[in-house]
CSV table of C-alpha atoms in Angstrom, one decimal:
chain,number,residue,atom,x,y,z
N,1097,MET,CA,81.0,170.2,62.0
N,1098,ASN,CA,79.4,170.9,65.9
N,1099,ARG,CA,76.4,169.4,66.9
N,1100,ASP,CA,73.7,171.2,66.6
N,1101,PHE,CA,75.2,172.0,62.6
N,1102,ARG,CA,74.9,168.6,61.9
N,1103,ILE,CA,71.6,168.6,63.4
N,1104,ALA,CA,69.8,171.8,61.0
N,1105,ARG,CA,71.9,170.1,58.3
N,1106,ARG,CA,69.3,167.2,58.3
N,1107,ALA,CA,66.5,169.0,59.2
N,1108,TRP,CA,67.1,171.2,56.3
N,1109,ILE,CA,67.1,168.0,54.2
N,1110,VAL,CA,64.1,166.7,55.5
N,1111,ALA,CA,62.4,170.6,55.0
N,1112,LEU,CA,63.7,169.8,50.5
N,1113,VAL,CA,62.2,166.4,50.6
N,1114,PHE,CA,58.9,167.0,52.0
N,1115,PHE,CA,58.9,171.0,49.9
N,1116,LEU,CA,59.7,168.6,46.4
N,1117,ALA,CA,56.4,166.1,48.2
N,1118,CYS,CA,53.8,168.6,47.2
N,1119,PHE,CA,55.0,168.5,44.1
N,1120,ILE,CA,54.0,164.6,43.4
N,1121,PRO,CA,50.4,165.3,43.5
N,1122,SER,CA,50.2,167.4,40.9
N,1123,LEU,CA,53.1,165.1,39.1
N,1124,GLY,CA,50.7,162.1,39.2
N,1125,ASP,CA,47.4,163.8,38.3
N,1126,TRP,CA,46.5,162.7,42.0
N,1127,ASP,CA,42.5,164.4,43.0
N,1128,MET,CA,43.2,167.3,44.6
N,1129,MET,CA,39.8,167.3,46.7
N,1130,ASN,CA,40.9,163.8,48.7
N,1131,ALA,CA,44.0,162.2,48.4
N,1132,GLY,CA,46.3,164.9,46.4
N,1133,TYR,CA,44.9,168.1,49.3
N,1134,ALA,CA,46.2,165.7,51.6
N,1135,MET,CA,49.5,165.2,50.3
N,1136,ILE,CA,50.3,168.8,50.2
N,1137,VAL,CA,48.8,169.6,53.2
N,1138,LEU,CA,50.7,166.9,55.5
N,1139,SER,CA,53.7,168.1,53.7
N,1140,GLY,CA,53.5,171.2,53.8
N,1141,PHE,CA,53.2,171.0,57.6
N,1142,VAL,CA,56.8,169.0,58.0
N,1143,CYS,CA,58.4,171.6,55.7
N,1144,LEU,CA,57.2,174.5,57.6
N,1145,THR,CA,58.8,172.6,61.0
N,1146,ALA,CA,61.6,171.0,59.3
N,1147,VAL,CA,62.8,174.9,58.6
N,1148,ILE,CA,62.2,176.1,61.8
N,1149,THR,CA,63.9,172.8,63.4
N,1150,ALA,CA,66.9,174.6,61.1
N,1151,LEU,CA,66.9,177.8,61.4
N,1152,MET,CA,66.7,176.9,65.4
N,1153,PHE,CA,69.9,174.7,65.2
N,1154,ARG,CA,71.7,177.0,63.0
N,1155,SER,CA,71.5,179.6,65.4
N,1156,ARG,CA,72.6,177.7,68.3
N,1157,GLY,CA,75.3,176.1,66.0
N,1158,LYS,CA,76.9,179.3,66.3
N,1159,GLN,CA,76.6,179.8,69.5
N,1160,ALA,CA,78.7,176.7,70.0
N,1161,GLU,CA,80.8,177.6,67.6
N,1162,ALA,CA,82.0,180.5,69.1
N,1163,LEU,CA,81.8,179.2,72.5
N,1164,ILE,CA,83.9,176.2,71.1
N,1165,SER,CA,86.9,178.9,69.7
N,1166,GLY,CA,86.9,180.9,73.2
N,1167,THR,CA,85.5,184.2,71.1
N,1168,GLY,CA,82.2,186.3,71.5
N,1169,GLU,CA,81.6,185.9,75.5
N,1170,PHE,CA,83.4,182.9,76.9
N,1171,ILE,CA,83.8,183.3,80.4
N,1172,ALA,CA,86.2,179.8,81.2
N,1173,GLU,CA,87.1,176.1,79.3
N,1174,TRP,CA,88.9,173.5,81.0
N,1175,SER,CA,88.9,169.2,81.1
N,1176,ILE,CA,87.5,167.0,83.0
N,1177,PRO,CA,89.7,163.6,84.2
N,1178,ALA,CA,87.2,160.7,82.8
N,1179,GLU,CA,86.3,159.0,86.0
N,1180,LEU,CA,85.3,161.6,87.4
N,1181,TRP,CA,82.9,163.0,84.1
N,1182,ARG,CA,81.7,158.9,83.9
N,1183,GLU,CA,80.5,160.1,87.5
N,1184,ILE,CA,79.1,163.2,86.9
N,1185,LEU,CA,77.5,161.5,84.0
N,1186,GLN,CA,76.3,158.4,85.2
N,1187,ARG,CA,74.8,161.2,88.2
N,1188,GLN,CA,72.9,163.4,85.8
N,1189,TYR,CA,71.1,160.5,83.8
N,1190,GLU,CA,70.0,159.2,87.7
N,1191,GLU,CA,68.7,163.0,88.1
N,1192,GLU,CA,67.2,163.2,84.6
N,1193,LYS,CA,65.6,159.5,84.9
N,1194,SER,CA,64.4,160.5,88.2
N,1195,ALA,CA,63.1,163.3,87.1
N,1196,LYS,CA,61.3,161.9,83.9
N,1197,MET,CA,59.7,159.2,85.7
N,1198,MET,CA,58.0,162.1,88.1
N,1199,LEU,CA,55.9,163.4,85.4
N,1200,LEU,CA,56.1,160.0,83.7
N,1201,ARG,CA,53.2,159.1,86.3
N,1202,ILE,CA,51.3,162.1,86.4
N,1203,VAL,CA,50.4,162.2,82.3
N,1204,TRP,CA,49.4,158.8,83.1
N,1205,PHE,CA,47.6,159.6,85.7
N,1206,PHE,CA,45.8,161.8,83.7
N,1207,CYS,CA,45.7,159.5,80.6
N,1208,LEU,CA,43.8,157.1,82.5
N,1209,THR,CA,41.5,159.4,84.7
N,1210,ILE,CA,40.3,160.6,80.7
N,1211,GLY,CA,40.2,157.2,79.3
N,1212,GLY,CA,37.6,156.1,81.7
N,1213,GLY,CA,34.9,159.1,82.1
N,1214,PHE,CA,35.0,158.4,78.8
N,1215,ILE,CA,34.5,154.7,78.9
N,1216,ILE,CA,31.8,154.7,81.6
N,1217,TYR,CA,30.5,158.2,79.3
N,1218,ASP,CA,30.4,156.7,76.3
N,1219,PRO,CA,31.6,153.0,76.2
N,1220,GLU,CA,31.3,153.1,72.0
N,1221,ALA,CA,33.0,156.1,71.9
N,1222,GLY,CA,35.0,155.5,74.3
N,1223,VAL,CA,37.1,152.8,74.0
N,1224,TRP,CA,38.3,155.3,70.7
N,1225,VAL,CA,39.6,157.7,73.1
N,1226,ALA,CA,40.9,155.0,75.5
N,1227,ALA,CA,43.3,153.1,72.8
N,1228,VAL,CA,44.4,157.0,71.7
N,1229,LEU,CA,45.3,157.4,75.4
N,1230,LEU,CA,46.8,154.3,75.0
N,1231,PHE,CA,49.0,154.8,72.8
N,1232,VAL,CA,49.9,158.0,74.7
N,1233,MET,CA,50.8,156.1,77.7
N,1234,VAL,CA,53.0,153.3,75.6
N,1235,ALA,CA,54.7,156.7,73.3
N,1236,THR,CA,55.7,158.3,76.6
N,1237,GLY,CA,56.6,155.4,78.7
N,1238,LEU,CA,59.8,154.7,75.9
N,1239,ALA,CA,60.1,158.2,75.7
N,1240,ALA,CA,61.0,158.1,80.1
N,1241,THR,CA,63.3,155.1,79.5
N,1242,LEU,CA,65.5,155.3,76.8
N,1243,THR,CA,66.4,159.0,77.0
N,1244,PRO,CA,68.3,159.2,79.3
N,1245,GLY,CA,70.3,156.6,78.0
N,1246,ALA,CA,70.5,157.8,75.3
N,1247,ARG,CA,71.9,160.7,76.6
N,1248,LEU,CA,74.3,159.1,79.0
N,1249,ARG,CA,75.8,156.6,75.6
N,1250,ARG,CA,76.2,159.8,73.9
N,1251,LEU,CA,77.9,161.8,76.1
N,1252,SER,CA,80.0,158.8,77.3
N,1253,THR,CA,81.6,159.2,73.2
N,1254,THR,CA,82.4,163.0,73.3
N,1255,GLU,CA,85.0,165.3,74.3
N,1256,THR,CA,85.2,165.2,77.9
N,1257,ARG,CA,85.5,169.1,78.4
N,1258,VAL,CA,83.2,172.2,79.4
N,1259,ARG,CA,82.7,175.7,77.8
N,1260,VAL,CA,80.7,178.1,80.2
N,1261,GLY,CA,79.7,181.3,78.2
N,1262,LYS,CA,77.8,184.6,79.6
N,1263,LYS,CA,74.5,182.8,77.1
N,1264,CYS,CA,75.0,179.6,77.1
N,1265,VAL,CA,77.2,176.4,78.1
N,1266,MET,CA,78.4,173.5,77.2
N,1267,LEU,CA,78.4,169.6,78.3
N,1268,GLY,CA,81.1,168.0,75.8
N,1269,ASP,CA,79.0,168.3,72.6
N,1270,GLU,CA,75.7,169.5,74.0
N,1271,LEU,CA,74.7,172.9,74.0
N,1272,HIS,CA,72.9,175.0,77.4
N,1273,SER,CA,71.7,177.8,76.2
N,1274,TRP,CA,68.8,180.6,77.9
N,1275,SER,CA,69.5,183.1,74.8
N,1276,MET,CA,66.6,182.4,72.9
N,1277,VAL,CA,63.9,184.6,73.1
N,1278,GLY,CA,62.0,183.7,76.2
N,1279,SER,CA,64.0,182.0,77.6
N,1280,TRP,CA,66.0,182.7,81.2
N,1281,LEU,CA,69.0,181.5,83.6
N,1282,GLN,CA,68.1,180.5,86.9
N,1283,GLY,CA,70.7,180.1,88.8
N,1284,VAL,CA,74.4,178.7,89.1
N,1285,ASP,CA,76.0,177.1,92.3
N,1286,LEU,CA,79.1,175.5,92.8
N,1287,GLU,CA,78.3,171.5,94.4
N,1288,THR,CA,80.3,169.3,96.4
N,1289,GLU,CA,79.6,165.4,97.7
N,1290,GLU,CA,82.6,163.5,98.6
N,1291,GLY,CA,85.6,165.3,97.8
N,1292,ARG,CA,83.6,166.1,93.7
N,1293,TYR,CA,82.8,169.3,92.8
N,1294,TRP,CA,80.6,170.2,89.9
N,1295,LEU,CA,78.2,173.1,88.9
N,1296,ARG,CA,74.7,173.2,88.5
N,1297,VAL,CA,73.3,175.6,86.1
N,1298,ARG,CA,69.8,175.9,85.7
N,1299,TYR,CA,67.9,177.7,83.8
N,1300,ALA,CA,63.8,178.2,82.5
N,1301,PHE,CA,62.1,178.2,78.7
N,1302,LEU,CA,58.7,178.9,77.8
N,1303,THR,CA,56.1,176.5,75.6
N,1304,ARG,CA,52.7,175.8,74.8
N,1305,THR,CA,52.2,174.6,78.2
N,1306,GLY,CA,54.4,176.6,80.4
N,1307,VAL,CA,57.3,177.8,81.4
N,1308,GLN,CA,59.7,174.2,81.0
N,1309,GLU,CA,63.3,174.4,83.5
N,1310,GLU,CA,65.9,172.5,82.3
N,1311,GLN,CA,69.4,172.0,84.9
N,1312,VAL,CA,72.5,170.6,83.8
N,1313,LEU,CA,75.9,169.6,86.3
N,1314,LEU,CA,79.3,170.3,84.8
N,1315,PRO,CA,82.6,168.4,86.8
N,1316,VAL,CA,84.9,170.7,88.1
N,1317,PRO,CA,88.8,168.7,88.8
N,1318,PRO,CA,89.6,170.6,92.1
N,1319,ALA,CA,92.4,171.9,90.4
N,1320,GLU,CA,90.5,173.9,88.2
N,1321,MET,CA,88.1,175.0,91.5
N,1322,PRO,CA,89.8,179.0,90.0
N,1323,LYS,CA,87.6,178.6,86.9
N,1324,ALA,CA,84.8,177.5,88.5
N,1325,GLU,CA,83.8,180.5,91.3
N,1326,LEU,CA,85.0,183.1,87.7
N,1327,ALA,CA,81.9,181.3,86.4
N,1328,VAL,CA,79.5,181.0,89.7
N,1329,THR,CA,80.8,184.7,89.5
N,1330,GLU,CA,80.0,185.7,86.4
N,1331,LEU,CA,76.4,184.2,85.7
N,1332,THR,CA,75.2,184.9,89.3
N,1333,LYS,CA,75.2,188.9,87.8
N,1334,LEU,CA,72.7,187.5,85.0
N,1335,LYS,CA,70.4,185.2,86.3
N,1336,ARG,CA,66.9,185.8,87.0
N,1337,ASP,CA,64.7,185.5,90.0
N,1338,LYS,CA,61.8,185.8,87.0
N,1339,GLN,CA,60.5,184.7,83.3
N,1340,PRO,CA,61.7,188.1,81.8
N,1341,SER,CA,58.6,190.4,80.0
N,1342,ILE,CA,58.3,189.7,76.2
N,1343,GLN,CA,57.7,192.8,74.1
N,1344,ARG,CA,55.0,192.2,71.6
């Protein structure tokens, strides 16, 4: 079972658990106007979120399965020597860490500015606002610090193989897809530095806060350059300079 199918299966389990939790207040004779109502609303929200997550990762899992089997809109695949794999993962880790730290500084700036402003404007209520924003700073700081390292460790233990399709690519067991509604391929470049080659695939998708851009580095051994050049040629035909319009 691929990674996305595993995540989907866990999400289905969470959805089932919280769906059943919705019946606890009635079975336990809770006060349905207070704690019972809160329990049902919270459990229902978590259940719905888990169902959406499961459906999304099930769709991604099908894409990964098609790419692994060489079907669908498959372009090319190649294996990576262990040394090159480690080098590219480390490079990608450094780039991801730098990007997250830059975003973290922006978030912390707004937290400090807003928190300080509330304390000055209304010291009594501002303390609580500042406390919440402090929690946000701690949570985002932990996420920015731990996420890149966790990803590096996970990819260090996966199959050292790259797969390229017209709607997605895979680095080990990690799928990067631009086939969802509101997502698109921004570009692909074949880069080199000190005798090392890699494909830099850039894609983006819409979120509630705007456009989020992602990129992945796909290592290329010198012997696999023809496959990498084919991937660049095919993916370049599919790239977009701006986000696709969404039909309403």
